[in-house]
Amino acid sequence: MLLAIIWRNCGRPGWHIECSAMSMSVCGSKLDIHAGGFDLKFPHHDNEIAQVF
């Protein structure tokens, strides 16, 4: 409900930004290795990398 009020029913933050936020909260702003499933290479990993810069 709170997201609906804040975002005015435009949806919710996607899982790309969620993964970026979790990585930064655990590892800090520097992350040397980014790994994941091959099926997530594009666009998920590209979006995560773009969002943290």
PDB file of C-alpha atoms in Angstrom:
ATOM      1  CA  MET A   1       0.000   0.000   0.000  1.00  0.00           C
ATOM      2  CA  LEU A   2       2.796   2.428   0.866  1.00  0.00           C
ATOM      3  CA  LEU A   3       4.478   1.914  -2.516  1.00  0.00           C
ATOM      4  CA  ALA A   4       1.178   2.631  -4.241  1.00  0.00           C
ATOM      5  CA  ILE A   5       1.010   5.970  -2.420  1.00  0.00           C
ATOM      6  CA  ILE A   6       4.653   6.894  -3.046  1.00  0.00           C
ATOM      7  CA  TRP A   7       4.760   5.745  -6.678  1.00  0.00           C
ATOM      8  CA  ARG A   8       1.152   6.779  -7.463  1.00  0.00           C
ATOM      9  CA  ASN A   9       0.274   3.326  -8.782  1.00  0.00           C
ATOM     10  CA  CYS A  10       3.146   3.374 -11.294  1.00  0.00           C
ATOM     11  CA  GLY A  11       4.344  -0.016 -10.123  1.00  0.00           C
ATOM     12  CA  ARG A  12       7.148  -0.906  -7.783  1.00  0.00           C
ATOM     13  CA  PRO A  13      10.940  -0.883  -8.008  1.00  0.00           C
ATOM     14  CA  GLY A  14      12.165  -3.743 -10.170  1.00  0.00           C
ATOM     15  CA  TRP A  15      14.383  -6.604  -9.106  1.00  0.00           C
ATOM     16  CA  HIS A  16      17.391  -5.048 -10.862  1.00  0.00           C
ATOM     17  CA  ILE A  17      17.545  -2.188  -8.360  1.00  0.00           C
ATOM     18  CA  GLU A  18      16.766  -4.559  -5.482  1.00  0.00           C
ATOM     19  CA  CYS A  19      19.833  -6.661  -6.308  1.00  0.00           C
ATOM     20  CA  SER A  20      21.995  -3.546  -6.664  1.00  0.00           C
ATOM     21  CA  ALA A  21      20.827  -2.220  -3.293  1.00  0.00           C
ATOM     22  CA  MET A  22      21.416  -5.555  -1.528  1.00  0.00           C
ATOM     23  CA  SER A  23      24.903  -5.902  -3.023  1.00  0.00           C
ATOM     24  CA  MET A  24      25.871  -2.376  -2.015  1.00  0.00           C
ATOM     25  CA  SER A  25      24.518  -2.784   1.524  1.00  0.00           C
ATOM     26  CA  VAL A  26      26.491  -6.010   2.077  1.00  0.00           C
ATOM     27  CA  CYS A  27      29.661  -5.362   0.044  1.00  0.00           C
ATOM     28  CA  GLY A  28      29.899  -1.578  -0.008  1.00  0.00           C
ATOM     29  CA  SER A  29      30.415   0.539  -3.096  1.00  0.00           C
ATOM     30  CA  LYS A  30      33.282  -1.550  -4.497  1.00  0.00           C
ATOM     31  CA  LEU A  31      32.570  -5.015  -5.858  1.00  0.00           C
ATOM     32  CA  ASP A  32      35.329  -6.755  -7.807  1.00  0.00           C
ATOM     33  CA  ILE A  33      33.420  -9.799  -9.024  1.00  0.00           C
ATOM     34  CA  HIS A  34      29.862  -9.973 -10.260  1.00  0.00           C
ATOM     35  CA  ALA A  35      28.582 -13.458 -10.960  1.00  0.00           C
ATOM     36  CA  GLY A  36      25.249 -14.978 -11.760  1.00  0.00           C
ATOM     37  CA  GLY A  37      23.360 -17.260 -14.050  1.00  0.00           C
ATOM     38  CA  PHE A  38      24.009 -17.046 -17.775  1.00  0.00           C
ATOM     39  CA  ASP A  39      20.289 -16.565 -18.371  1.00  0.00           C
ATOM     40  CA  LEU A  40      20.465 -13.302 -16.391  1.00  0.00           C
ATOM     41  CA  LYS A  41      23.427 -11.851 -18.279  1.00  0.00           C
ATOM     42  CA  PHE A  42      21.224  -9.511 -20.290  1.00  0.00           C
ATOM     43  CA  PRO A  43      19.427  -7.425 -19.260  1.00  0.00           C
ATOM     44  CA  HIS A  44      19.573  -8.088 -15.508  1.00  0.00           C
ATOM     45  CA  HIS A  45      23.347  -7.894 -14.944  1.00  0.00           C
ATOM     46  CA  ASP A  46      23.708  -4.936 -17.307  1.00  0.00           C
ATOM     47  CA  ASN A  47      20.958  -3.078 -15.446  1.00  0.00           C
ATOM     48  CA  GLU A  48      22.520  -3.819 -12.052  1.00  0.00           C
ATOM     49  CA  ILE A  49      25.912  -2.548 -13.200  1.00  0.00           C
ATOM     50  CA  ALA A  50      24.410   0.608 -14.719  1.00  0.00           C
ATOM     51  CA  GLN A  51      22.462   1.422 -11.564  1.00  0.00           C
ATOM     52  CA  VAL A  52      25.426   1.391  -9.201  1.00  0.00           C
ATOM     53  CA  PHE A  53      27.502   3.942 -11.112  1.00  0.00           C
TER      54      PHE A  53
END
